Coordinates of C-alpha atoms in Angstrom, one line a residue:
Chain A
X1 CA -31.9 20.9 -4.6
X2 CA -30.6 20.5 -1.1
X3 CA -27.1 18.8 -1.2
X4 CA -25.0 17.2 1.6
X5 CA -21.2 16.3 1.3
X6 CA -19.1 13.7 2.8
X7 CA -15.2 13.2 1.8
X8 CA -14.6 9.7 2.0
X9 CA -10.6 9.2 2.4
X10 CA -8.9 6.0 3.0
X11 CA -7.4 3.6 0.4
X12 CA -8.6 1.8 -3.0
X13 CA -7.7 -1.7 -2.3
X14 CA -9.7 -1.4 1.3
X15 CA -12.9 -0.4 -0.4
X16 CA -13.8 2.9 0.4
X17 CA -16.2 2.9 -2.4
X18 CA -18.7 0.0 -0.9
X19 CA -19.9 2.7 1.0
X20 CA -21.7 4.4 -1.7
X21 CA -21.9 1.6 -3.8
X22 CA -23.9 -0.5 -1.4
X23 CA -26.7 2.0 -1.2
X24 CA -26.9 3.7 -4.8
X25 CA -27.2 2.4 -8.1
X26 CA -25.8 4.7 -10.2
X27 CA -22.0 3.9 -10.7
X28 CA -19.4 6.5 -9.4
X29 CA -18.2 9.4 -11.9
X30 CA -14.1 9.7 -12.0
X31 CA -12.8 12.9 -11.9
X32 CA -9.6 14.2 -11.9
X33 CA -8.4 13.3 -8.2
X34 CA -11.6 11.9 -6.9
X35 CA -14.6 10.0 -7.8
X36 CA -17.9 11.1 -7.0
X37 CA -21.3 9.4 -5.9
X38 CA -24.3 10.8 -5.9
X39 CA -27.0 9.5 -3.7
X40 CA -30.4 10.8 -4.4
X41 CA -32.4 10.5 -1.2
X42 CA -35.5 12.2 -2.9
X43 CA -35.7 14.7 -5.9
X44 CA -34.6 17.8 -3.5
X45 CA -32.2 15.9 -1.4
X46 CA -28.7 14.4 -2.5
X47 CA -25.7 13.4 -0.9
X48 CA -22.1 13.6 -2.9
X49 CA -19.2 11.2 -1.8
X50 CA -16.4 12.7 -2.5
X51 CA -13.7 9.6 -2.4
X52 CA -10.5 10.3 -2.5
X53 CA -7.3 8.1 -2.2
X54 CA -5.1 9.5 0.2
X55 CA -2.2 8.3 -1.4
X56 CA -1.7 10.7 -3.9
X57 CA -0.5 13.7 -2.8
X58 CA -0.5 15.3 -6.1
X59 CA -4.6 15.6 -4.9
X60 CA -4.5 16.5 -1.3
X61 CA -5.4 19.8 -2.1
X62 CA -8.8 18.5 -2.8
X63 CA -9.1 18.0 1.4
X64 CA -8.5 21.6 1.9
X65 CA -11.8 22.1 -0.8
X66 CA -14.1 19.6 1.0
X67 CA -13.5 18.5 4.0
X68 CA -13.9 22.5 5.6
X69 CA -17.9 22.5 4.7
X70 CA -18.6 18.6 5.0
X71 CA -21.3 17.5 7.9
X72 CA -18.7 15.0 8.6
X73 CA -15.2 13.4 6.9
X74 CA -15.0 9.7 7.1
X75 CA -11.6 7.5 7.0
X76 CA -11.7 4.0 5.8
X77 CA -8.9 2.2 8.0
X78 CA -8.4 -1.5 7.2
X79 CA -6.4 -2.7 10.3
X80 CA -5.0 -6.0 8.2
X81 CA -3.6 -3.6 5.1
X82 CA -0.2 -2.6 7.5
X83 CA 0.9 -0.5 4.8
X84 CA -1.8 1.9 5.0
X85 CA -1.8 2.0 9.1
X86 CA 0.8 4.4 8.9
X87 CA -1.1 6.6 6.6
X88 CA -3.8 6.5 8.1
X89 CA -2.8 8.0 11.2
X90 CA -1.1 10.7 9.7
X91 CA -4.2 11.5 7.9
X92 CA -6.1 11.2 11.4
X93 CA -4.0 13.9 12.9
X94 CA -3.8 16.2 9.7
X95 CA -7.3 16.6 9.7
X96 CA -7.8 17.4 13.4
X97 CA -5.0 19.6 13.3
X98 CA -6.5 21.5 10.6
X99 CA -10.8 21.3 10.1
X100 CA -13.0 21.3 12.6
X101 CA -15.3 19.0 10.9
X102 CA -15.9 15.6 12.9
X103 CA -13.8 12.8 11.4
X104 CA -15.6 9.0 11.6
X105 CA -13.1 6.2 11.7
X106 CA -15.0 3.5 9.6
X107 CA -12.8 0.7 11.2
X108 CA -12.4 -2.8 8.9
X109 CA -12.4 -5.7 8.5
X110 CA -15.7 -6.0 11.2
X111 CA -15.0 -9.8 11.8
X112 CA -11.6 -9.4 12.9
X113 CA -9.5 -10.9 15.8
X114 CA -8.5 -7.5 17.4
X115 CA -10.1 -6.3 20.1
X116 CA -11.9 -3.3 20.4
X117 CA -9.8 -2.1 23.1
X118 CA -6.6 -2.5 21.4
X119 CA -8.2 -0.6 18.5
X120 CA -9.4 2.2 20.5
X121 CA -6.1 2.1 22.6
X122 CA -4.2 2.3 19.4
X123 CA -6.2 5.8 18.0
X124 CA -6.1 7.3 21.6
X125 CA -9.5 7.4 21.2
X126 CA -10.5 11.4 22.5
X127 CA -14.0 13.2 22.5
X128 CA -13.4 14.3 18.4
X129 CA -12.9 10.8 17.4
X130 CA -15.5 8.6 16.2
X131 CA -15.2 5.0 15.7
X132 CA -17.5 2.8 13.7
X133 CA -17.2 -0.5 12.3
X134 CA -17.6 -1.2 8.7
X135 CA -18.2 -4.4 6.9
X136 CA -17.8 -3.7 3.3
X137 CA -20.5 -6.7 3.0
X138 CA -23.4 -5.0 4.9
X139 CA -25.9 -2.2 3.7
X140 CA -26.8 -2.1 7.2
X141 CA -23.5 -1.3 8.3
X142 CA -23.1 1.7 5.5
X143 CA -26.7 2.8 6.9
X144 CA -25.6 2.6 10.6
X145 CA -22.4 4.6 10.1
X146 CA -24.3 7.1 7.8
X147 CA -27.1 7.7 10.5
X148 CA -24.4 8.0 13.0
X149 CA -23.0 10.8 11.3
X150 CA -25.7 13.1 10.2
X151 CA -26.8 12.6 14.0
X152 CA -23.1 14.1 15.9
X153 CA -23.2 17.6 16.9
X154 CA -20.4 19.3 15.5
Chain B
X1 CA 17.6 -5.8 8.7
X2 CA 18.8 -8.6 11.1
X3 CA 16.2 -11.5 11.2
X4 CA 16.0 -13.5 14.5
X5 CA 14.4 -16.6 15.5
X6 CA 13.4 -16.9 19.1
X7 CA 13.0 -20.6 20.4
X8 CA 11.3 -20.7 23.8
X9 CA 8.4 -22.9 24.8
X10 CA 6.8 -19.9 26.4
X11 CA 5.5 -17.3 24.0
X12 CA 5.1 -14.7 27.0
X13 CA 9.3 -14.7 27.1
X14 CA 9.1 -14.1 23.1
X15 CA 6.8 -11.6 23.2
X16 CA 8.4 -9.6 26.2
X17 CA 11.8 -10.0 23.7
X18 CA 10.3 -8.9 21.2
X19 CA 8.8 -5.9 22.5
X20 CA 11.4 -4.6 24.2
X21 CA 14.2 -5.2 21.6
X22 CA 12.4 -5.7 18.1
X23 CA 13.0 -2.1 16.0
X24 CA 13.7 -1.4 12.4
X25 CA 17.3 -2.9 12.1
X26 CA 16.2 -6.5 14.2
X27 CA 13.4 -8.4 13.6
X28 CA 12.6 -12.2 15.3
X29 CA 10.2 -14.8 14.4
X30 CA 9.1 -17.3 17.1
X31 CA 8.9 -21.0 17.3
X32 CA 7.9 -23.0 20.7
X33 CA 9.5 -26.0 19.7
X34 CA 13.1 -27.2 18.0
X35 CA 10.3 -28.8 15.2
X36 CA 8.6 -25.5 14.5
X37 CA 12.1 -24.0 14.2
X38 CA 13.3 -26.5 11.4
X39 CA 10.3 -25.4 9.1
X40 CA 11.1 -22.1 9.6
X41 CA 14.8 -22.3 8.9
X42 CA 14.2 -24.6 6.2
X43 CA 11.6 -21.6 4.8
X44 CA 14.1 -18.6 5.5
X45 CA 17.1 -19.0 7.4
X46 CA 17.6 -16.4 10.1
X47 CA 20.6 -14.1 10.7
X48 CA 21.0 -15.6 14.3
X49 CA 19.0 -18.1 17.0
X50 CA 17.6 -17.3 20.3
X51 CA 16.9 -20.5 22.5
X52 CA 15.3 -19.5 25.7
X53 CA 15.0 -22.6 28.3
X54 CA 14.8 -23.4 31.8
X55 CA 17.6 -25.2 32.2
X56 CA 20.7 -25.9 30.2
X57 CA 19.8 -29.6 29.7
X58 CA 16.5 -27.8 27.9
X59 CA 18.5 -26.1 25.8
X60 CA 20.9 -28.4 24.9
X61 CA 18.1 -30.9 23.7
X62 CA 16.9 -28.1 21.6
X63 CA 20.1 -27.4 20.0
X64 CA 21.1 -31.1 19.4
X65 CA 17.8 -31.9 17.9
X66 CA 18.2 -28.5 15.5
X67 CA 21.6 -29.6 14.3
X68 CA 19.7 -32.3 12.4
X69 CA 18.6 -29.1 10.4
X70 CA 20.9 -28.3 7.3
X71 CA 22.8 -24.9 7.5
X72 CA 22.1 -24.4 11.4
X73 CA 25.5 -25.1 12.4
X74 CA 26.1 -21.6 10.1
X75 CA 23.7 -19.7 12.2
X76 CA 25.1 -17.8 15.5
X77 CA 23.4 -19.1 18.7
X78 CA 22.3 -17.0 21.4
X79 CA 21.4 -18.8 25.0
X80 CA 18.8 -17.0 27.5
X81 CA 19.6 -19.2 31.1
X82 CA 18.3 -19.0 34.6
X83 CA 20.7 -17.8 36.4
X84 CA 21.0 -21.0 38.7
X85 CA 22.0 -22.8 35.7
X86 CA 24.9 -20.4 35.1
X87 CA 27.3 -23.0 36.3
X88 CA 26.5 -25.3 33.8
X89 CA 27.3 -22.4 30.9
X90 CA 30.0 -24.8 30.1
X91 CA 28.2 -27.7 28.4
X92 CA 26.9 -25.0 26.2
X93 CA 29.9 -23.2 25.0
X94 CA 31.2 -26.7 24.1
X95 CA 28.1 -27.2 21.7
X96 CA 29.5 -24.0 19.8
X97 CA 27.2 -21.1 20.5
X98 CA 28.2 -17.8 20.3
X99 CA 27.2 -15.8 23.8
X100 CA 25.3 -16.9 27.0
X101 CA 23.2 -14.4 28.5
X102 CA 22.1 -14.9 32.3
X103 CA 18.1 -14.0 33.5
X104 CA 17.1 -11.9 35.1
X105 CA 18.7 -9.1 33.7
X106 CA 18.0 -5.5 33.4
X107 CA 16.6 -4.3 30.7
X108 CA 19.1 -1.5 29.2
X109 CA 21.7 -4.4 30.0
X110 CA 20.2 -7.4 27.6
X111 CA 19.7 -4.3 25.1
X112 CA 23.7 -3.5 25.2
X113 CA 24.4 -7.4 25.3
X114 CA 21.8 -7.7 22.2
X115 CA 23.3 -5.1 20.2
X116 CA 26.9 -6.4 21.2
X117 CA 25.9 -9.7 19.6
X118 CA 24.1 -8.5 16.6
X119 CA 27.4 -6.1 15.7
X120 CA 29.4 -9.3 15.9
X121 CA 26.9 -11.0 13.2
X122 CA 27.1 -8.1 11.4
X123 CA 30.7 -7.8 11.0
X124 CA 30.5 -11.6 10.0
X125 CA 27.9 -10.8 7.2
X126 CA 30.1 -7.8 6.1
X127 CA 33.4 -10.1 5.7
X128 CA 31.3 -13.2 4.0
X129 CA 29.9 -10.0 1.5
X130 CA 33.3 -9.1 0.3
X131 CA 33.4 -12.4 -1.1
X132 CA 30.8 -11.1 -3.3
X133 CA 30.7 -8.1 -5.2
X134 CA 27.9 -5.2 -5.5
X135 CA 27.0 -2.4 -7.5
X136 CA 24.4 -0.4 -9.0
X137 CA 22.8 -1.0 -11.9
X138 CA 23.2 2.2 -13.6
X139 CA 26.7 1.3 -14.1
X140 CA 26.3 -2.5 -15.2
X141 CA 22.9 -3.6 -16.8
X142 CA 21.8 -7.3 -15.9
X143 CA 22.2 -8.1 -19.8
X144 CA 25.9 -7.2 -19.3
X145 CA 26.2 -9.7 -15.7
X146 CA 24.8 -12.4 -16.8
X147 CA 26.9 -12.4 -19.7
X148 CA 29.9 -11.5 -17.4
X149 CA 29.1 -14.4 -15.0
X150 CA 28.0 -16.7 -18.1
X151 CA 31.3 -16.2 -19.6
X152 CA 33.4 -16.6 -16.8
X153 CA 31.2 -19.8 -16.1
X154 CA 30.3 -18.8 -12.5
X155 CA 27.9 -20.3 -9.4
X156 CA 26.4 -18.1 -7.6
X157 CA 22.9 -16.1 -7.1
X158 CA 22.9 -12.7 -8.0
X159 CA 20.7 -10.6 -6.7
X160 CA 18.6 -7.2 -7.6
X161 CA 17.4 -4.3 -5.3
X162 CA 14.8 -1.7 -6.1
X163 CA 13.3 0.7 -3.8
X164 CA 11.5 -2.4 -1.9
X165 CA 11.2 -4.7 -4.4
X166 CA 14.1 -7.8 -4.6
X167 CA 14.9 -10.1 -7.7
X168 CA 17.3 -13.4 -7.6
X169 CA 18.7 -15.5 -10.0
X170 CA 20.6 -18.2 -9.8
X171 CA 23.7 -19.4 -11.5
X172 CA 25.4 -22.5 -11.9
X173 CA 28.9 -22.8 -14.0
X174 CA 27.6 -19.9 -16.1
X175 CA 24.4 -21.2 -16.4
X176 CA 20.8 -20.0 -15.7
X177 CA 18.9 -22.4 -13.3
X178 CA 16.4 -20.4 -12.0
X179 CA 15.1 -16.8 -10.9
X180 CA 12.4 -15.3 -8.4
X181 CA 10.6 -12.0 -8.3
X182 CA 7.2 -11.3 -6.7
X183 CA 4.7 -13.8 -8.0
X184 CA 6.1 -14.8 -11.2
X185 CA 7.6 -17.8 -13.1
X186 CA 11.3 -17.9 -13.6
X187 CA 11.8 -16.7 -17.1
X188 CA 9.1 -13.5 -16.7
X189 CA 10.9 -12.6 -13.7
X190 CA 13.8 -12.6 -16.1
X191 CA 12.1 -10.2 -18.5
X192 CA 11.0 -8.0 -15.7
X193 CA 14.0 -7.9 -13.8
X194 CA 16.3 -6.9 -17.0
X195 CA 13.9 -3.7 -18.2
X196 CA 15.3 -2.4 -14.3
X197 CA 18.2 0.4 -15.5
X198 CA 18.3 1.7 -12.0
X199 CA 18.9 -0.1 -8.5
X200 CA 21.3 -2.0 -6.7
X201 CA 22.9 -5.7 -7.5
X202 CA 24.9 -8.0 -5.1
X203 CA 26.6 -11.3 -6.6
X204 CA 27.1 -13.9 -3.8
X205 CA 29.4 -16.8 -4.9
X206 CA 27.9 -18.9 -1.7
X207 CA 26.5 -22.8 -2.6
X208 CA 23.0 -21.2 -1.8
X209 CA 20.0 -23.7 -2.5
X210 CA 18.0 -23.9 -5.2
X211 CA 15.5 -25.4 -7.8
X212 CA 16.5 -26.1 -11.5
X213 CA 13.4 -24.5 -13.0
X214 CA 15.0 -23.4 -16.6
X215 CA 16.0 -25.7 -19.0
X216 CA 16.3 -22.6 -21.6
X217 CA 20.0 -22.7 -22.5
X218 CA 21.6 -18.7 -21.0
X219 CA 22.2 -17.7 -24.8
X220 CA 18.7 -18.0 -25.8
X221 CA 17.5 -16.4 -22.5
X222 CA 19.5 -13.9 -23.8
X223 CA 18.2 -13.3 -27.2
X224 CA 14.6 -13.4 -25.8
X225 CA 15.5 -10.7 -23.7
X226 CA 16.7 -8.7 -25.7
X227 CA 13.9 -9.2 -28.6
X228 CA 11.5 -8.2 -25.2
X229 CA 13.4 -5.1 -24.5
X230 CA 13.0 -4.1 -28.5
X231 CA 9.4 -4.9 -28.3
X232 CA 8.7 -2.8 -24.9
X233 CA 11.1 0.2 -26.3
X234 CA 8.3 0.1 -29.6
X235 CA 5.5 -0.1 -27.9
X236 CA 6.8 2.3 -25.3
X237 CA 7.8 4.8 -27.7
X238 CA 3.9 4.7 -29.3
X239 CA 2.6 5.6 -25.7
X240 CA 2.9 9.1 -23.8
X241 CA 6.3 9.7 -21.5
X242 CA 6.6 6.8 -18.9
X243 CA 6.7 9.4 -16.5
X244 CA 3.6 11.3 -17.4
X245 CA 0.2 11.2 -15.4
X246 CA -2.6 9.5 -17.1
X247 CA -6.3 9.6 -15.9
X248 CA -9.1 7.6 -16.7
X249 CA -11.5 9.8 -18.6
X250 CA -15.0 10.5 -17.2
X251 CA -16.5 8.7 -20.5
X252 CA -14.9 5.2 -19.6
X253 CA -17.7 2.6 -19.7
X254 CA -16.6 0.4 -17.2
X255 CA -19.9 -1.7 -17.1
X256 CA -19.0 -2.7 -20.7
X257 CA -15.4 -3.6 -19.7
X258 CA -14.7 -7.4 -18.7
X259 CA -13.6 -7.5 -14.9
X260 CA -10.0 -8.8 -16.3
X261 CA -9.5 -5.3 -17.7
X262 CA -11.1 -3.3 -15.4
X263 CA -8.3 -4.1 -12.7
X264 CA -5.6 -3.0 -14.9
X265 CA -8.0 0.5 -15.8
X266 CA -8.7 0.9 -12.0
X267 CA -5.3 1.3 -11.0
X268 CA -4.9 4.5 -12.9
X269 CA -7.8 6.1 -10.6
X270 CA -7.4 9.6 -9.6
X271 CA -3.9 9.6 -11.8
X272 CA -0.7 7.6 -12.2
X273 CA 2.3 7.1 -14.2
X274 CA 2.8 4.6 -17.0
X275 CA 6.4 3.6 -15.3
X276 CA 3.9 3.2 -12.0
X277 CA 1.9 0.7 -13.7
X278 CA 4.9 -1.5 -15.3
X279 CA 5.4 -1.9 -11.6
X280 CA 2.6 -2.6 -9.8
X281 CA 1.6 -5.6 -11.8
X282 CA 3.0 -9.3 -11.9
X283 CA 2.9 -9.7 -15.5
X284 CA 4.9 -9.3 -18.7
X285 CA 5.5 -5.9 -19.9
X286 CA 4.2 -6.7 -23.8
X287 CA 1.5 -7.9 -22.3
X288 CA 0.5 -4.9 -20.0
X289 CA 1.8 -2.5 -22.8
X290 CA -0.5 -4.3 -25.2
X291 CA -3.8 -3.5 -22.6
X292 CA -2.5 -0.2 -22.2
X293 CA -2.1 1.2 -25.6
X294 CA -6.1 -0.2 -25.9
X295 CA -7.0 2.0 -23.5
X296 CA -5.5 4.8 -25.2
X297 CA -6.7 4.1 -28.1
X298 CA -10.3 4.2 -27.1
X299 CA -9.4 7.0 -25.1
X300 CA -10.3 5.5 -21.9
X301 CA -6.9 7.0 -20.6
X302 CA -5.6 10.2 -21.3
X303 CA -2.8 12.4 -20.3
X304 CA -3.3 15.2 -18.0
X305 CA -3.5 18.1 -20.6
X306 CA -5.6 15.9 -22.5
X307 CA -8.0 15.2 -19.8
X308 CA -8.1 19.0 -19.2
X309 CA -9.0 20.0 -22.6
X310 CA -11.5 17.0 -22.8
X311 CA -13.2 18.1 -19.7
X312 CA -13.3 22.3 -21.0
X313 CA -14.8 20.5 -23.9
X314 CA -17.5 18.9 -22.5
X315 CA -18.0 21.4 -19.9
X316 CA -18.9 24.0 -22.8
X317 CA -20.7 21.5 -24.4
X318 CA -23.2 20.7 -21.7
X319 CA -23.2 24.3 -19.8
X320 CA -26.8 24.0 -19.2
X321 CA -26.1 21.2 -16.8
X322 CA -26.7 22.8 -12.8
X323 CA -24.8 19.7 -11.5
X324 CA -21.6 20.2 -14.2
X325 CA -21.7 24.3 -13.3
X326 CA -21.4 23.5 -9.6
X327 CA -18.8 20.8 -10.0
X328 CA -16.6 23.0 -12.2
X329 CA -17.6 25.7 -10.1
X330 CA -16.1 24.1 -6.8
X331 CA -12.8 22.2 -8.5
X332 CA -11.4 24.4 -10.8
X333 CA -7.9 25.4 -10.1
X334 CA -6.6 29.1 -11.7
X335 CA -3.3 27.5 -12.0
X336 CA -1.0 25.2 -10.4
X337 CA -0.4 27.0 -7.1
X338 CA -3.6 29.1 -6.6
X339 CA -7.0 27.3 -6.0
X340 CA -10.0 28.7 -6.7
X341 CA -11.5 27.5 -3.2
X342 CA -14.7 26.6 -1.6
X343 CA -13.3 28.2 1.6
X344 CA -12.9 31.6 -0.2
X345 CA -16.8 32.4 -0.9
X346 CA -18.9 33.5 2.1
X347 CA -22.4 32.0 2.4
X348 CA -24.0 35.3 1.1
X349 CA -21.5 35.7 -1.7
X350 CA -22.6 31.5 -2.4
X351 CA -25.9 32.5 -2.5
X352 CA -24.9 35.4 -5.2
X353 CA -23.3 32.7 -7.1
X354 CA -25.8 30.3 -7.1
X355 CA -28.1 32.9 -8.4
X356 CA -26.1 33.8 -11.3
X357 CA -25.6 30.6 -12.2
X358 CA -28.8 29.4 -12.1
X359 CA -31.0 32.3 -13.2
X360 CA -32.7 29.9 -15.7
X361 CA -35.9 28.8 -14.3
X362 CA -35.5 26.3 -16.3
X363 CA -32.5 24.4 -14.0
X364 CA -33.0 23.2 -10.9
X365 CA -31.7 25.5 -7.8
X366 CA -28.7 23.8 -5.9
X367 CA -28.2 24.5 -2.4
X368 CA -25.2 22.5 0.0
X369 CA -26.1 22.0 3.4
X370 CA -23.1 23.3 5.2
X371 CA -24.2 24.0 9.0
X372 CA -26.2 21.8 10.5
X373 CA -29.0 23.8 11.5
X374 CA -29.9 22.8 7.7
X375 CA -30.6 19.4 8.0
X376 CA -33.6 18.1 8.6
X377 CA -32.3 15.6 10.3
X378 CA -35.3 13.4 10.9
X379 CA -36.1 13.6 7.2
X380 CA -32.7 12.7 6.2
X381 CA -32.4 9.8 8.6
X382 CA -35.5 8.4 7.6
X383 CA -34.9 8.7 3.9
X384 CA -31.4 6.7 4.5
X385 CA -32.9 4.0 6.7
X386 CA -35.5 3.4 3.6
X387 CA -33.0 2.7 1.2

């Protein structure tokens, strides 16, 4: 059984989970400190989300177990939740600082007045970062982001 | 934190304000016309007024339409002029504001102006506050100042601080007329505010508008909150330590459970307190106490040591289980400061493990893809875009 791993950080309220949820049916199993999906592409292949709320620190121990030997680490940031703006970008520069692994900005809500520019502007956009847009609503958008990346070189 | 409101029929001279002197202690709202600014101030009156105009005639019809507007004559007044109208300052000072500021003007200059003004309002808050009293409510319950103030038959709204959550009620000759907290109706914001036994209180004897929304007499408000505090302390004291971390335990069926309780279950998702919860809902305590202890009961929640034994437990129980060996494999942690890491093992020393653990022909042989010359990408891709 070949297995691929993808930390999914960002959080609750801004539906990080839709992006296993929209593609599997088997519910999410809670552990302690993170829920996991598993996502059975065929009977040898399988891909575990590993999502965890970034808000609680008492887990963020759990980063330094999964994010190291990921394919990739993807960050939920709702732009309209302000609370979690701040966070976010802390998380953003915690992660560069400290895995190599290439972090995806899945960037919601995808209908939303801000311009890309701003958005980019507003992350400083460099070569490491990756910026996708997410609509919680689309399987196509989970798909897209997904594809995107299992396809960037590390 | 100061809060503004900047008149000005031009938005771009409210935004460059607000850019360049908004921070943390001074906030502003904007309205483009003297209507737009009497629904604000009638929503939430601000600390102090900014009318931007292009003449003073512009700004006099502003302020002369605002003083229609009840409680505006209370609010400090700052004018923004062309400087060609500076001669005219007069007609202005005459209408009672409290500074005229002349434009252009450099930048670091309006910013020492600003802060000169907003020190003056301050000072004026500080001396309307003494009129008041505060304190914190470690030292006087809000059982003991309602009584105090229903005793002493006062008027006035006294108000609650907590970390960033804010209660009010209001009082008139000793009477309760109404309260506000979050989203809920007078008497539960009662009931929630009094379980608070630490923050901060401020009593304000000011004639500060309000709704008569209890009819409850402040004796029998009283009594029901203190039969509500017995009731919580019981139920509370059937429950693990408010302060404890609960989990939801892995055998929760949440696709038997009715959307209604789900939300309350979900928020205890990768750990929280009991205290936490009591928070982070709008609703009374009993009731959220009640949905609580049926969670522990049917051991959808459990405390932390609990959840650690329970998961030993079932670990032993289903050892033959690849996908459980791997998990407990990866996640276990020797102790509270030492982690038993994925980072630590090598990729040969993986291999090793993966071999010992699954000699069994039997179980299926687990392998993570951790560089990419392992994926097939093509494969993978195609299997994703088929789903």
């Amino acid at each position: 059984m070949n297995i691929l791993e993808l930390p999914v950080l960002g959080s609750h309220q801004n539906q990080t989970e839709r992006i296993y949820t929209l593609l599997a049916d088997q519910p999410l199993r809670n552990f302690e400190g993170f829920d996991l999906g598993v996502l059975e592409l065929d009977k040898d292949l399988q891909i575990y989300f590993y999502f965890i709320n970034q808000e609680n620190e008492n887990f963020h121990y759990l980063w330094d177990l999964i994010i190291p030997h990921a394919v990739g680490c993807l960050l939920v940031f709702n732009w309209l939740d302000a609370q979690s703006i701040e966070l976010n970008l802390r998380t953003i520069e915690y992660i560069e600082g400290r895995f190599s692994t290439p972090l995806h900005i899945c960037s919601l809500p995808a209908e939303s007045d801000i311009p890309d520019e701003l958005i980019r502007e507003e992350l400083e956009m460099n070569g490491k970062r990756r910026l996708h847009t997410f609509d919680p609503e689309s399987k196509e958008s989970v798909k897209h982001i997904l594809s995107q990346v299992l396809s960037v070189k590390s | 934190m100061v809060e503004g409101l900047v008149i000005s029929e031009n938005i771009a001279l409210f935004e460059e304000f607000n850019i360049n002197f908004s921070n943390e202690k001074n906030n502003a709202d904007y309205a483009n016309s003297p209507g737009t600014a009497k629904d604000l101030i009638a929503m939430e009156v601000p600390d102090y007024l900014v009318v931007i105009g292009e003449s003073t005639g512009e700004i006099q019809a502003i302020l002369q339409e605002l003083t229609e507007a009840e409680g505006v004559d209370k609010i400090p007044v700052l004018c923004l002029i062309p400087f060609s109208q500076w001669n005219n300052r007069s007609q202005l000072w005459q209408m009672g504001v409290k500074d005229i500021i002349a434009l252009p003007i450099l930048k670091e200059e309006m910013k020492f102006q600003l802060d000169r003004f907003l020190n003056t309002i301050a000072d004026v808050s500080a001396d309307q506050q003494e009129a008041g009293m505060h304190g914190k409510l470690e030292d006087y319950s809000l059982l003991d100042l309602i009584q105090i103030l229903a005793a002493n038959k006062k008027t006035g709204v006294l108000n609650l601080y907590r970390s960033r959550d804010e209660g009010k009620i209001w009082i008139e000759d000793g009477h309760i007329q109404n309260a506000d907290f979050r989203t809920l109706k007078p008497l539960e914001a009662i009931l929630k505010l009094i379980t608070w036994t630490e923050g901060d209180f401020s009593i304000t004897f000011d004639e500060e508008k309000y709704e008569k929304e209890i009819e409850m007499e402040t004796q029998d408000i009283l009594l029901t909150a203190i039969q509500h505090i017995d009731d919580r302390n019981r139920m509370l004291e059937l429950l693990p330590d408010r302060s404890e971390l609960m989990l939801i335990s892995p055998e929760a069926d949440m696709e038997k459970m009715s959307e209604g309780k789900m939300h309350y279950l979900r928020y205890f998702h990768g750990g929280n307190t009991i205290a936490g919860y009591l928070e982070a809902f709008d609703q009374n305590d009993s009731f959220l106490l009640e949905i609580l202890t049926d969670f522990i009961e049917k051991k959808y929640l459990m405390t932390r040591s609990d959840f650690e034994s329970h998961i030993a437990e079932q670990d032993i129980q289903s050892e033959e289980s690849g996908i459980k060996n791997v998990i407990k494999r990866f996640f276990t942690r020797k102790d509270d400061n030492e982690i038993d890491s994925l980072s630590s093992p090598k990729p040969e020393e993986v291999e090793q493990l993966d071999e010992e653990l699954f000699d069994d022909p039997q179980i299926r042989r687990f392998k993570i893809l951790r560089s990419r010359e392992d994926l097939e990408l093509e494969r993978i891709l195609e299997k994703i875009e088929s789903l």
